[in-house]
Short mmCIF file of C-alpha atoms in Angstrom, two decimals:
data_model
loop_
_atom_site.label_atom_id
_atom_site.label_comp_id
_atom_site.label_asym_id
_atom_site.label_seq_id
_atom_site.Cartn_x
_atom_site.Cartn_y
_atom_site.Cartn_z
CA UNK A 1460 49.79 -67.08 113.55
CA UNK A 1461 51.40 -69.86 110.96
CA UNK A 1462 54.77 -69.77 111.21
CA UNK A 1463 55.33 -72.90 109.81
CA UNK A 1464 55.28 -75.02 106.37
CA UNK A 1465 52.85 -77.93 105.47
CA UNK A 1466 55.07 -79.88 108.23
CA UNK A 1467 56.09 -83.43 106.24
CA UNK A 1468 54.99 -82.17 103.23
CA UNK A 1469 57.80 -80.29 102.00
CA UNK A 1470 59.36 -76.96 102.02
CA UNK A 1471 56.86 -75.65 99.14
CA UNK A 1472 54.45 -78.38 97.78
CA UNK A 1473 52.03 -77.59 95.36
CA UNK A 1474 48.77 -76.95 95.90
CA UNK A 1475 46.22 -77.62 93.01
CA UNK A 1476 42.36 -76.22 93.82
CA UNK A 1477 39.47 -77.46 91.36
CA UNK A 1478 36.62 -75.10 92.04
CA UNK A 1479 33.45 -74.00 90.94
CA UNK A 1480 33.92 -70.81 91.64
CA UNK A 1481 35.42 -68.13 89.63
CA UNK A 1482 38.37 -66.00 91.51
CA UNK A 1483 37.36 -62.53 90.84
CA UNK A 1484 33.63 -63.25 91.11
CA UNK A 1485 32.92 -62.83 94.93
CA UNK A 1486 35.46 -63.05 97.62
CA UNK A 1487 34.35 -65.92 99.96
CA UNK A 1488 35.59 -68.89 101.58
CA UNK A 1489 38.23 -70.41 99.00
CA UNK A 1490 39.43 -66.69 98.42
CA UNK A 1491 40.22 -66.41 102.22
CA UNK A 1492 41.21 -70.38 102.71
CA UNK A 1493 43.83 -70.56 99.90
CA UNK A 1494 45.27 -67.13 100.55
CA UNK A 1495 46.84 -68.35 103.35
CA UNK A 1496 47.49 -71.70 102.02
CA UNK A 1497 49.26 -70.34 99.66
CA UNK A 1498 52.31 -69.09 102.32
CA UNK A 1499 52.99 -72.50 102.74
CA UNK A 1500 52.55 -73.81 99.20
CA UNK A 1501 52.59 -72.43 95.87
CA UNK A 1502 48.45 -72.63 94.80
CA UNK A 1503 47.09 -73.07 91.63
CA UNK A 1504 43.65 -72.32 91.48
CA UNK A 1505 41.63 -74.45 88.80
CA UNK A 1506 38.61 -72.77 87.32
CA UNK A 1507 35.60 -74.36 85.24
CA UNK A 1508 36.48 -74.33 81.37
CA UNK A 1509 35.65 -71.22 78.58
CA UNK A 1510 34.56 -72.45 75.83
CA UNK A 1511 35.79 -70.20 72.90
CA UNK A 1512 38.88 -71.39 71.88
CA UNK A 1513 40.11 -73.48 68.19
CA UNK A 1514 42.04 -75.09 70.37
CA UNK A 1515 42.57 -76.56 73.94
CA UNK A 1516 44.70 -74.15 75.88
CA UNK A 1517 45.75 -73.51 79.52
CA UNK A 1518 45.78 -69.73 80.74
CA UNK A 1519 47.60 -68.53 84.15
CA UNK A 1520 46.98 -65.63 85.48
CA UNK A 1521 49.12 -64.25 88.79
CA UNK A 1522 46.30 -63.05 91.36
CA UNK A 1523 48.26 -63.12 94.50
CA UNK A 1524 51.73 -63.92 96.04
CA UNK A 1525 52.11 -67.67 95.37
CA UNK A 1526 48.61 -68.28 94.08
CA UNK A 1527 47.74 -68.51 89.98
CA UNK A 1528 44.65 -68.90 87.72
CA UNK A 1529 44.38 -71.35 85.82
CA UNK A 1530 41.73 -71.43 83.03
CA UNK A 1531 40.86 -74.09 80.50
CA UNK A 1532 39.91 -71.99 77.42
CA UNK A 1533 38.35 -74.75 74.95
CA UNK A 1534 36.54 -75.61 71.45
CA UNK A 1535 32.79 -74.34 72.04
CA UNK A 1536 31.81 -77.93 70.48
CA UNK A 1537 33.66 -79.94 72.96
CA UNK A 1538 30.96 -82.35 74.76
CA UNK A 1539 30.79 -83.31 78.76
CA UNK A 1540 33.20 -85.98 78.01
CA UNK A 1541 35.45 -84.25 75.25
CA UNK A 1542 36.09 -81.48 77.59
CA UNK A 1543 36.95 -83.76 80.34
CA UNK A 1544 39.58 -85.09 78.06
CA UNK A 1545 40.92 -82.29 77.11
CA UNK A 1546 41.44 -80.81 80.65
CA UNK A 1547 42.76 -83.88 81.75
CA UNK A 1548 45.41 -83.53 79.03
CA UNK A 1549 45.78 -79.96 80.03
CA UNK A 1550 46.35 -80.80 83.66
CA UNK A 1551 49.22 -83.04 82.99
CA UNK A 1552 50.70 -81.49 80.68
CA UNK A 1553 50.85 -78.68 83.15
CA UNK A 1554 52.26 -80.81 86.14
CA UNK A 1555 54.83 -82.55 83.98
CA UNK A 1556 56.26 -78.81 83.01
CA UNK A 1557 56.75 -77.79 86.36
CA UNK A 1558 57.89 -81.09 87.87
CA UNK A 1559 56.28 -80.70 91.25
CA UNK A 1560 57.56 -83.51 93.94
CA UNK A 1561 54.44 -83.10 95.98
CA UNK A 1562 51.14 -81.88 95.16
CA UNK A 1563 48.10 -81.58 97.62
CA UNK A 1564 44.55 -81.29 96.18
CA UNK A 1565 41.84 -79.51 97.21
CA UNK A 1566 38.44 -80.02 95.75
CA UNK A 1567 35.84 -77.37 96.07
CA UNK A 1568 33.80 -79.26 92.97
CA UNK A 1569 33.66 -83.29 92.57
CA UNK A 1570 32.68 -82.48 89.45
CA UNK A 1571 36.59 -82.40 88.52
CA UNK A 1572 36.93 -85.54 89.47
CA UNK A 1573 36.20 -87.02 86.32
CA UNK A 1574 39.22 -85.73 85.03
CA UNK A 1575 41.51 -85.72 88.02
CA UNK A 1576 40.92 -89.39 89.25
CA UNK A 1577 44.05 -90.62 88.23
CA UNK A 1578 46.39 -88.34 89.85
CA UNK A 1579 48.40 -89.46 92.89
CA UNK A 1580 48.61 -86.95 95.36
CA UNK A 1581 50.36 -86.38 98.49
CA UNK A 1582 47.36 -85.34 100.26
CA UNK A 1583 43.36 -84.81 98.86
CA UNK A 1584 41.05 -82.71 100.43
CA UNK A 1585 37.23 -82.08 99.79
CA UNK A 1586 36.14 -78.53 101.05
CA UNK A 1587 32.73 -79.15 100.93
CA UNK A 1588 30.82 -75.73 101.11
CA UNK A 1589 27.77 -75.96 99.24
CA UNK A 1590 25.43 -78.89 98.85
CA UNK A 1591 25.91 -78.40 94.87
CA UNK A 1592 23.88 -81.30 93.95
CA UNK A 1593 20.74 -79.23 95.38
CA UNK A 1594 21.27 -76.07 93.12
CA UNK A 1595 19.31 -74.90 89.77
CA UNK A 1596 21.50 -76.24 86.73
CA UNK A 1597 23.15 -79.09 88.78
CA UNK A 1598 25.25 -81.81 86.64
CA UNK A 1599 23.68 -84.83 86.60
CA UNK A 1600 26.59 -86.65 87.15
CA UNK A 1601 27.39 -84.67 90.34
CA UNK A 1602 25.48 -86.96 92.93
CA UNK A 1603 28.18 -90.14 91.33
CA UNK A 1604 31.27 -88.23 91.40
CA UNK A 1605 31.32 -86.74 95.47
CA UNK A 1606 30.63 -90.74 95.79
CA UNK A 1607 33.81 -91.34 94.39
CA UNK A 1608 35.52 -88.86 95.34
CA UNK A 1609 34.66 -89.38 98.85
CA UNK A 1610 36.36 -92.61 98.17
CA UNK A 1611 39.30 -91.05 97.36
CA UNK A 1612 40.07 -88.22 99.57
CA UNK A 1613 42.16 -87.87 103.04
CA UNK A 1614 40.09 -85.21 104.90
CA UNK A 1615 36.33 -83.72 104.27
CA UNK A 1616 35.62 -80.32 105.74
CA UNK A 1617 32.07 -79.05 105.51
CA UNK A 1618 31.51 -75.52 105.52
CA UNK A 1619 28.52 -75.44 108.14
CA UNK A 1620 26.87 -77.90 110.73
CA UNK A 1621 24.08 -79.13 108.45
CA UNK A 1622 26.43 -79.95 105.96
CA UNK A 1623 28.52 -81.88 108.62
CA UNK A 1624 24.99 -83.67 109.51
CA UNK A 1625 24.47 -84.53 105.94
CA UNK A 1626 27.79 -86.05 105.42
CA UNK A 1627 28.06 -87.93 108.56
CA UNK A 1628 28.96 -91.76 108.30
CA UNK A 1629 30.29 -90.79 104.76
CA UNK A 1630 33.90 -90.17 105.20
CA UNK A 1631 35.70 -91.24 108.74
CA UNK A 1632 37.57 -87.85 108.92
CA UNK A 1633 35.17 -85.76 108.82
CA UNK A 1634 35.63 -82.37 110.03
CA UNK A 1635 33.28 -79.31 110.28
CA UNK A 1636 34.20 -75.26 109.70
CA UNK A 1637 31.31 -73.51 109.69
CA UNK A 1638 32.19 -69.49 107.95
CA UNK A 1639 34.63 -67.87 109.68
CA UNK A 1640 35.30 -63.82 109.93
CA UNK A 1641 37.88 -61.34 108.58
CA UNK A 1642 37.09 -59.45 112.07
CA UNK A 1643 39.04 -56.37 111.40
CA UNK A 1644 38.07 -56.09 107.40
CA UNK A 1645 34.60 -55.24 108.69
CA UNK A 1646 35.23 -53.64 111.49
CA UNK A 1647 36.26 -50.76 109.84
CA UNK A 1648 32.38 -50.50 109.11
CA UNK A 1649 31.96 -49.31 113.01
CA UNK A 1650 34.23 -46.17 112.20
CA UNK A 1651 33.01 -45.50 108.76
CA UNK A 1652 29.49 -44.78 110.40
CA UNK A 1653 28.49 -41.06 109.84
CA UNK A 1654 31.09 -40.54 107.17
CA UNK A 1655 30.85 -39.71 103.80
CA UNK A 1656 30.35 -43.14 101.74
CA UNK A 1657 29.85 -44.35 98.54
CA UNK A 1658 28.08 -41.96 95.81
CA UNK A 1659 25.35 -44.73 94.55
CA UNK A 1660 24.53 -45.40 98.08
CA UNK A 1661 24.34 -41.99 99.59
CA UNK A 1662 21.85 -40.68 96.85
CA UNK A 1663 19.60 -43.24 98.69
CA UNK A 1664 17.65 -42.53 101.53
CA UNK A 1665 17.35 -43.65 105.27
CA UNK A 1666 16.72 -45.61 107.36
CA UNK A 1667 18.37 -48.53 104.84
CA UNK A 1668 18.22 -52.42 104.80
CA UNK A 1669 21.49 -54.12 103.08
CA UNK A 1670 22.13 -56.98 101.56
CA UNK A 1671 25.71 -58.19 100.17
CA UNK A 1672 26.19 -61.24 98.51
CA UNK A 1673 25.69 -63.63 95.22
CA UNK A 1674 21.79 -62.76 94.23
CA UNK A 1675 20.59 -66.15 92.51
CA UNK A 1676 18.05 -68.87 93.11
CA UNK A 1677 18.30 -68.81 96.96
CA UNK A 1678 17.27 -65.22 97.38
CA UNK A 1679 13.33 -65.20 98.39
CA UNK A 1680 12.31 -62.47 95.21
CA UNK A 1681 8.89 -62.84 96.59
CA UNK A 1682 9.80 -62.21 100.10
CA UNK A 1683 11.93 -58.74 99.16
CA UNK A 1684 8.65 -57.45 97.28
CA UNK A 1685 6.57 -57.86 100.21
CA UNK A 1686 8.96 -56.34 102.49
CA UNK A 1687 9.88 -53.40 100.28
CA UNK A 1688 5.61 -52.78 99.79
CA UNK A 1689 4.81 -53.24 103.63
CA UNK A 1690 7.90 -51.20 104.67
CA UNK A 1691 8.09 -48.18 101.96
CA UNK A 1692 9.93 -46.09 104.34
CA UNK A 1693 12.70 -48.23 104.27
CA UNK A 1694 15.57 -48.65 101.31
CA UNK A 1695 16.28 -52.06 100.77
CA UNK A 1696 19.92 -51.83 99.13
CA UNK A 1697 21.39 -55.09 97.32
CA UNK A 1698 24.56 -55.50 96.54
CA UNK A 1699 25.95 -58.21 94.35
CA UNK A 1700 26.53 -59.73 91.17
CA UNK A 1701 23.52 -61.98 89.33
CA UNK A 1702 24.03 -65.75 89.05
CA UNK A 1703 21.53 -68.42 87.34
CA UNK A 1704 18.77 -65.66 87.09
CA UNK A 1705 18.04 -62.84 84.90
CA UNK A 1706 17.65 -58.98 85.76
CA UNK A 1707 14.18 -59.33 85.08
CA UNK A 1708 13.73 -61.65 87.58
CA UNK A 1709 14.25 -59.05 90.44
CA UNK A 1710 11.32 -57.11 91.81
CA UNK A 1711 11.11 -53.39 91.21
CA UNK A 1712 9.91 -51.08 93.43
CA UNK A 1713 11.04 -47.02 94.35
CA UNK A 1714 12.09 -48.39 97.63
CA UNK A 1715 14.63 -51.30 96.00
CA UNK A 1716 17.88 -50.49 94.79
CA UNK A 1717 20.00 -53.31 93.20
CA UNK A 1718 23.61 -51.95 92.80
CA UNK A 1719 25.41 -54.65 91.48
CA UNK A 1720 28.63 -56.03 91.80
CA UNK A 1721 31.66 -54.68 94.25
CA UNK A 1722 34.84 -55.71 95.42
CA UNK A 1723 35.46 -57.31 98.51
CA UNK A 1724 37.67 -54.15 99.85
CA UNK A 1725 34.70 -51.92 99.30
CA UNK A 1726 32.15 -53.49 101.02
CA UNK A 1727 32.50 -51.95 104.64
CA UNK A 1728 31.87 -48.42 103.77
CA UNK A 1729 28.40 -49.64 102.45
CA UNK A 1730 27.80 -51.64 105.33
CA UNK A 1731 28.42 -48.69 107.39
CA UNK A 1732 25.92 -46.90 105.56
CA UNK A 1733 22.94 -49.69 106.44
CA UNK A 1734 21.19 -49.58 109.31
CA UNK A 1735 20.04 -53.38 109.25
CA UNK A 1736 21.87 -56.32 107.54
CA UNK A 1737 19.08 -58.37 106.22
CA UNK A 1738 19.13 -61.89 104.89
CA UNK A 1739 15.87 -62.65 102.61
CA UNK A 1740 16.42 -66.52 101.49
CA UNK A 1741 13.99 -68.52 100.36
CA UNK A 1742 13.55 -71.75 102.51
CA UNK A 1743 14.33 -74.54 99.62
CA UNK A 1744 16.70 -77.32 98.68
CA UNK A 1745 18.97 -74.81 97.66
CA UNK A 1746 19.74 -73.05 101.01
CA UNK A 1747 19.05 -76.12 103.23
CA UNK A 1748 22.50 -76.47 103.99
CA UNK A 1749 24.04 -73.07 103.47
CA UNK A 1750 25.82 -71.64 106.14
CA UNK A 1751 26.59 -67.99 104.70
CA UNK A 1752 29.57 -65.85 105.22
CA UNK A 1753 27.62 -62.52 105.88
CA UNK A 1754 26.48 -63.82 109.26
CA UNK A 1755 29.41 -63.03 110.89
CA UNK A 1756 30.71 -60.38 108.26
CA UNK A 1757 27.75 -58.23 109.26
CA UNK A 1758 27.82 -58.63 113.12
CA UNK A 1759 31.68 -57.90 112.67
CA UNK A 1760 30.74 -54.38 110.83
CA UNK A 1761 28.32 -53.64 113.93
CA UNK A 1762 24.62 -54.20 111.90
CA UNK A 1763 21.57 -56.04 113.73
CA UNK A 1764 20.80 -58.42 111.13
CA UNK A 1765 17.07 -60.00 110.41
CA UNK A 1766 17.47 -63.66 108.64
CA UNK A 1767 14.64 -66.40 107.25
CA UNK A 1768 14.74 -69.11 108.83
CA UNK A 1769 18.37 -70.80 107.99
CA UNK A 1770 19.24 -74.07 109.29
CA UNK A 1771 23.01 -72.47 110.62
CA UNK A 1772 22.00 -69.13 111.29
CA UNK A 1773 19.55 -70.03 113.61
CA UNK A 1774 22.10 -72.61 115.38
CA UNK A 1775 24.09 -71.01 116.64
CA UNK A 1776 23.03 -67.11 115.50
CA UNK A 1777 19.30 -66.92 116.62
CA UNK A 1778 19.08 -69.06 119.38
CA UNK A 1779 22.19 -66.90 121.06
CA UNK A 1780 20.09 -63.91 120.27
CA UNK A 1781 22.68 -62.54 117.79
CA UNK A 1782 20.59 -62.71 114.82
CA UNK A 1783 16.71 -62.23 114.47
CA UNK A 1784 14.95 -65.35 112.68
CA UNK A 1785 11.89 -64.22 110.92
CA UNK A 1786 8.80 -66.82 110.58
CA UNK A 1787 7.26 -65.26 107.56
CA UNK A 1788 7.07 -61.97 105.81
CA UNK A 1789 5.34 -60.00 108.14
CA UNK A 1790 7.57 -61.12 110.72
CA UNK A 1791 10.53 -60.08 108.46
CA UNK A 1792 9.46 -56.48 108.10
CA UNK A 1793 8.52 -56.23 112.16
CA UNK A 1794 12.55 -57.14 113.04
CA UNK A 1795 13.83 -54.90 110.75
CA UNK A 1796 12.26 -52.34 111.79
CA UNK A 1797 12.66 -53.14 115.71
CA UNK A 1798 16.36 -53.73 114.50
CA UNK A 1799 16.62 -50.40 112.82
CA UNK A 1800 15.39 -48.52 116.19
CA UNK A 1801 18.06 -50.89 118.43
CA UNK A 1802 20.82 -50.60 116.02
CA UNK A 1803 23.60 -48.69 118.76
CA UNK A 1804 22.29 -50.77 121.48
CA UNK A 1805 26.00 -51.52 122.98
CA UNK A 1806 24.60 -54.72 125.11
CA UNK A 1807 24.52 -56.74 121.80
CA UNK A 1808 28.13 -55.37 120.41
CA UNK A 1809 29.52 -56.88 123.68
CA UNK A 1810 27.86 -59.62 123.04
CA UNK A 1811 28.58 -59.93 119.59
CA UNK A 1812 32.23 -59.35 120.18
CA UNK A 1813 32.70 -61.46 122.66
CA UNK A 1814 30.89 -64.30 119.82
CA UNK A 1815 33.63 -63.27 117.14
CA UNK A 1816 36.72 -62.96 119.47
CA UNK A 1817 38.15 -66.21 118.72
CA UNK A 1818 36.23 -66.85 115.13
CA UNK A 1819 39.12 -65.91 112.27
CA UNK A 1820 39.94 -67.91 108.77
CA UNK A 1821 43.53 -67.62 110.31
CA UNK A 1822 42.46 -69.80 112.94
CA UNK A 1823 39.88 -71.88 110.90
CA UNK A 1824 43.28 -72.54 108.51
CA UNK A 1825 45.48 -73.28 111.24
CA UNK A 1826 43.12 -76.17 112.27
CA UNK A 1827 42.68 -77.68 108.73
CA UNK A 1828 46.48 -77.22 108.23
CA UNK A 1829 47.37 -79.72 111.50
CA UNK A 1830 44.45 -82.24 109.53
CA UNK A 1831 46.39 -81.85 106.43
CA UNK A 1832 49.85 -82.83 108.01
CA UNK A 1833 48.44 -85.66 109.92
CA UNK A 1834 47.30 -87.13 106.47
CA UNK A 1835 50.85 -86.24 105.18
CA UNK A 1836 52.48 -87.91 107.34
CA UNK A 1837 50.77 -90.68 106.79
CA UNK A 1838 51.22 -90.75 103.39
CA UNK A 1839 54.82 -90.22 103.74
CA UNK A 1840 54.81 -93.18 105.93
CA UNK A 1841 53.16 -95.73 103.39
CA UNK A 1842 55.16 -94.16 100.63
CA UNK A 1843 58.58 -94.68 102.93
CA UNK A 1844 57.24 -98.50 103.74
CA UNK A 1845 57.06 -99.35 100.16
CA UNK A 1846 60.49 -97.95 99.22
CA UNK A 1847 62.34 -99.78 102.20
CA UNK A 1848 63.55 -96.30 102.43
CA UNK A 1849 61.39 -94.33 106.07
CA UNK A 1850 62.49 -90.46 105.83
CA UNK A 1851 63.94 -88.76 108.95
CA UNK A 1852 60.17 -87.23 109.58
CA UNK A 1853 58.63 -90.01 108.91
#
């Protein structure tokens, strides 16, 4: 467990995250990073601008013991660089009002760099989980700004192995966290097996395929059709909010049910309701380095799981025999369906377990906390050699 604070970076720095990613939109990797960051700091959890507002304004919103929302609400005419301005004005005017004497960044987005370059933190971090540069509506101006960021920052953490590959030679403390597990979250999945679960899903059919997750450009439409045509006895369920791509984009068949969006806390009782977690991405730019979450979520809830051929869920998944990597469509259908009949086979749960018995974001945390107070400390140092003035910790 972490029982202590950011060690030589005060009792309660602040923590200031510039992400991509909406809060409430999926729960995923920042979600379960910053949570516990943020019993060591106070976090404050940047979000991409709205555009429908006269007037540049800052909105927080309390989602969690020591973590706020902050949203940039501003004028729908503001251009790239207007809007840069303007949440660079909204940014400091937000740090001078609460007068923080440390502040650690965390970049999930080097997009926010262009209006973030000139602040002086204690500590930067880039929590690189995505290769965003390779996904549909990408900024052009994305490839320059990880450059400089990259520049800039103290520590780089990659959120797979591929990504770590890809970034090698481009930062000197470099350090790769591949998706971690909130073990006991899904294990509850093991004893919600044969009960009653939710009413959408148990109006469908079994034997049942499941998918959870963000459903945009890297999901294989064509793939799913094939499947759900070649395998009509099984109910391909999808759960998961739409991103980048419309609802007419999704394939519709009897045997494919897209439920939409639910929350993170609901999500074992459908998993216990699916007799194979599958993975359908397409094999593109866009999923060349992804290294997704589910991997372990679904192993943790007690699934077989059937996966296209994904750079990190093959290493280390499919070549420990954990996963089943599927060459092409055909392929696809034959695992699920040899997963479906093998799904209580109690060999691969000990196996599984035994995988996932030291894999935890408390752990992963822990380990990019002692990164963050080596670079502290080190800060603190240069700071103290400038001032004439070294602090007891230094």
């Amino acid at each position: 467990m972490l029982q202590q604070d950011f060690a030589g970076l005060g009792r309660r720095p602040a923590l200031i995250c510039l992400s991509h990613l909406r809060w409430n939109f999926v729960y995923q990797r920042p979600q379960h990073l910053l949570s516990r960051a943020a019993r060591h700091a106070d976090v404050f959890y940047f979000e991409e601008p709205v555009f429908d507002s006269a007037e540049p304004r800052l909105v927080a919103t309390e989602v969690g013991a020591g973590i706020q929302v902050l949203v940039p609400h501003l004028p729908a005419a503001s251009s790239v660089e207007a809007a840069e301005a303007e949440q660079r004005q909204l940014l400091d005017q937000f740090l001078a009002a609460q007068s923080f004497s440390e502040l650690i960044i965390w970049y999930y987005t080097p997009m926010a760099f262009g209006f973030t370059s000139h602040l002086q933190p204690c500590v930067c971090v880039y929590d690189c989980m995505d290769e965003l540069k390779s996904f549909r509506f990408a900024p052009a101006q994305l490839v320059t700004r990880e450059i400089e960021l990259l520049a800039r920052c103290d520590a780089v953490f990659t959120g797979g192995q591929s990504l770590f590959e890809a970034k090698a030679g481009l930062h000197p403390n470099l350090h790769c966290f591949p998706s971690s597990i909130d073990k006991a979250h899904f294990e509850q999945a093991r004893r919600l097996r044969g009960k009653a679960g939710p009413q959408d899903q148990e109006a469908i059919p079994t034997p049942r395929a499941g998918f959870f997750g963000v459903i945009d450009e890297r999901m294989d439409m064509d793939l799913l059709r094939t499947a759900a045509l070649q395998a009509p006895h099984v109910q391909f369920v999808m759960v998961g909010p739409l991103a980048k791509i419309s609802a007419s984009e999704l394939p519709k068949l009897p045997n494919l049910h897209w439920l939409g969006s639910r929350q993170y806390d609901e999500l074992p009782s459908y998993l216990a309701g699916w007799d194979c977690g599958i993975m359908p991405f397409a094999l593109n730019e866009s999923t060349r380095f992804i290294s997704p979450t589910k991997t372990p979520e679904y192993l943790a809830g007690g699934l077989p799981v059937v996966s296209t051929d994904i750079n990190d869920v093959r290493r280390p998944y499919g070549d420990m025999g954990l996963v089943s990597i599927a060459a092409n469509p055909n392929h696809f259908v034959d695992e699920i369906e040899r997963s479906i009949r093998l799904r209580g086979d109690e060999r691969r749960l000990n196996r599984v377990d035994e995988f996932l018995a030291d894999k935890s974001w408390d752990a992963t945390f822990d380990d990019m906390l002692q990164i963050l107070r080596k670079s502290g400390a080190k800060w603190r140092m240069t700071r103290a050699q400038a001032d004439l003035d070294a602090p007891e910790w230094a």
